[in-house]
Short mmCIF file of C-alpha atoms in Angstrom, two decimals:
data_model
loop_
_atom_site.label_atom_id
_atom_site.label_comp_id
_atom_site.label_asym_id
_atom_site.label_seq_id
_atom_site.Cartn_x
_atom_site.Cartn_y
_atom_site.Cartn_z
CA UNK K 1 158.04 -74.36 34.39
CA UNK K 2 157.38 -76.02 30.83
CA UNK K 3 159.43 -77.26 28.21
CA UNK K 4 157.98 -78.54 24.71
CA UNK K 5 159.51 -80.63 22.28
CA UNK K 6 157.65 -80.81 19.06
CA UNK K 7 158.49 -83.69 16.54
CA UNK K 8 157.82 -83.88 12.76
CA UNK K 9 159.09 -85.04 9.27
CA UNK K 10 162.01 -82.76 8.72
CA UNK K 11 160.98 -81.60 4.86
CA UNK K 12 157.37 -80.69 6.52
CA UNK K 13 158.30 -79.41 9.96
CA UNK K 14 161.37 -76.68 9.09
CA UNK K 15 158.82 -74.55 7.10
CA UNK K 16 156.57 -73.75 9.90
CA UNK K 17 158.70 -73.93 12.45
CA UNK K 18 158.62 -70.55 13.58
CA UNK K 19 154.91 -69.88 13.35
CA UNK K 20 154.16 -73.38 15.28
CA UNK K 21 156.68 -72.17 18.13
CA UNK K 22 154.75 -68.58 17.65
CA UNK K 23 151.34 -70.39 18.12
CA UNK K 24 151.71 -72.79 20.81
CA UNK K 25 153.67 -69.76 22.88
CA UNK K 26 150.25 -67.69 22.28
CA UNK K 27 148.41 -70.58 23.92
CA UNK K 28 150.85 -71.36 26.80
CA UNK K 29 150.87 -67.73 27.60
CA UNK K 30 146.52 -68.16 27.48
CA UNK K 31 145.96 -71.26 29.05
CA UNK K 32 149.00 -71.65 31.48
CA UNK K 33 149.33 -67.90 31.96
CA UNK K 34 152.66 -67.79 31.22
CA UNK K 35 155.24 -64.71 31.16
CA UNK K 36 155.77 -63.86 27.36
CA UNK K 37 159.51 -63.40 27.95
CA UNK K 38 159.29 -68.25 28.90
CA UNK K 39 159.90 -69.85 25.90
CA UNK K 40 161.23 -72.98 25.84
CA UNK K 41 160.83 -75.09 22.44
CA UNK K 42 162.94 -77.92 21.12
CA UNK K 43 162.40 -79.07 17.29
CA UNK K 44 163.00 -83.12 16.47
CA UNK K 45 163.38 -83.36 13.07
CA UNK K 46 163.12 -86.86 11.61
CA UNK K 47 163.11 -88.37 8.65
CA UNK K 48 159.87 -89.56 6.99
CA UNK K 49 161.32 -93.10 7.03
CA UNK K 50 162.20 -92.91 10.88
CA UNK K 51 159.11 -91.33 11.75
CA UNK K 52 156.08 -94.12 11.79
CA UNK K 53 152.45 -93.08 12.13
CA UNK K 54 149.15 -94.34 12.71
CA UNK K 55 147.08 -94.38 9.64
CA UNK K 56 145.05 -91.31 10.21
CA UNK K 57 147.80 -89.40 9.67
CA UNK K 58 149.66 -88.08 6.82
CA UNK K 59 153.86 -86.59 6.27
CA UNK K 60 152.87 -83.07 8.14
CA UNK K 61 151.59 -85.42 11.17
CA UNK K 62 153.22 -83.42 14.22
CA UNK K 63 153.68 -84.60 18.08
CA UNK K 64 154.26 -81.82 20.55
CA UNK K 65 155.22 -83.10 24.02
CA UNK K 66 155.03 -80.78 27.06
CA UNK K 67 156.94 -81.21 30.05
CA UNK K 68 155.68 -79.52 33.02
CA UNK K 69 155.81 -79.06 36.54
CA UNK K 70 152.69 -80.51 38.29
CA UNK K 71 149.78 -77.92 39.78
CA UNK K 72 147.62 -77.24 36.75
CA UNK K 73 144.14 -77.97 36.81
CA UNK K 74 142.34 -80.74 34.92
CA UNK K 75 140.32 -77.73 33.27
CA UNK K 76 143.53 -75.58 32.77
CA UNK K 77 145.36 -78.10 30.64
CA UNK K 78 142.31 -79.41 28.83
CA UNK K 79 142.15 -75.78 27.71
CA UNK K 80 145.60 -75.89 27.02
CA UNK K 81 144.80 -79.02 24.39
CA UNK K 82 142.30 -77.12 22.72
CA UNK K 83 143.31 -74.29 21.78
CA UNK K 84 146.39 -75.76 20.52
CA UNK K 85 143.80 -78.21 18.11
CA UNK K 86 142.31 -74.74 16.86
CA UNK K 87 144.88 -72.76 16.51
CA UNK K 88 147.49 -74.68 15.14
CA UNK K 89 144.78 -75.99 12.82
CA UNK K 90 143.53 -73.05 12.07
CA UNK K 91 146.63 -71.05 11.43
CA UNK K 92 149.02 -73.12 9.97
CA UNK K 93 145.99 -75.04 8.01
CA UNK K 94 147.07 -78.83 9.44
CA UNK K 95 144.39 -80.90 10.40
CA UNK K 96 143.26 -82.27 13.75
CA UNK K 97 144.29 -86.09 12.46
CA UNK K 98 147.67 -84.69 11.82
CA UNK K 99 148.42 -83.03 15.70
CA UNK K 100 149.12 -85.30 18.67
CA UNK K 101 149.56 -83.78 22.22
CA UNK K 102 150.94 -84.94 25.68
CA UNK K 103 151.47 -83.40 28.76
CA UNK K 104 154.06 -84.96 31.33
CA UNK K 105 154.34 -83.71 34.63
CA UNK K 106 156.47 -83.89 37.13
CA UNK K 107 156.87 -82.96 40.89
CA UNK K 108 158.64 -79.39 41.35
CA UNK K 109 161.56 -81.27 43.44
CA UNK K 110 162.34 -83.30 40.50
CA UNK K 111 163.22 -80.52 38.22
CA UNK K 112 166.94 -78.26 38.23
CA UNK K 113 167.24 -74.69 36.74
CA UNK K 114 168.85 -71.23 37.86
CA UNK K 115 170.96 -72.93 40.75
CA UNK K 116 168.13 -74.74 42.33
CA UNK K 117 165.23 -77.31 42.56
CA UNK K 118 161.71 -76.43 41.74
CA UNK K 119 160.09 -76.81 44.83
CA UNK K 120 162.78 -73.94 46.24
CA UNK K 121 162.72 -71.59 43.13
CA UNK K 122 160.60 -68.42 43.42
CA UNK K 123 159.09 -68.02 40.28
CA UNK K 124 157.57 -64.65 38.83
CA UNK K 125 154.67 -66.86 37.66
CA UNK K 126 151.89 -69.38 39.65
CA UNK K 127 151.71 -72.98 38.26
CA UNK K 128 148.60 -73.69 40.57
CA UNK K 129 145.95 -72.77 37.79
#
């Protein structure tokens, strides 16, 4: 299971909002070898005055925050990070300085969906990769 909130200045963030959710799918579906049918994206939009940022960064400066159930490699989500700096870079032409990633995990007992816990679900996918 993973969930991804992405945050961003509201004027800057609407516009691309469907390829960004089209890119990081792409490398979820790579790197976490995810179904293409599990999409689960939430968009913060905030205002440029609510939305402070380190100096390297300018207005299109974006945070994407995946939440995840534990049992991915070290290597597996490190690829994960990367292509998401290339592709998002690449493709929607922001720069590295403007992209911020984290990945939370959590154990598969401490997450809910279709009736049950995580640790009880079957799912049509592996999460140990």
């Amino acid at each position: 299971m993973s969930q991804v909130k992405i945050y961003g200045v509201r004027e800057h963030l609407i516009p691309i909002r469907n390829q960004l959710s089209d890119v990081v799918h792409a490398c979820v579906v790579e790197a976490l070898q995810f179904p293409e049918n599990k999409r689960a994206h939430r968009f913060f939009y905030l205002e440029n005055d609510d939305f402070f940022r380190p100096s390297t960064a300018s207005e299109r400066y974006v945070i994407l925050e995946f939440l995840m159930m534990e049992g991915r490699s070290v290597e597996t989500k490190k690829k994960l990070i990367q292509l998401l700096f290339e592709r998002i870079s690449k493709q929607l032409n922001l720069p590295v300085n403007d992209i911020e990633i984290c990945i939370l995990e959590s154990p598969a007992h401490n997450w809910g969906f279709r009736g049950t816990t995580g640790d009880e679900i079957k799912l049509s996918y592996n999460i140990n990769v």
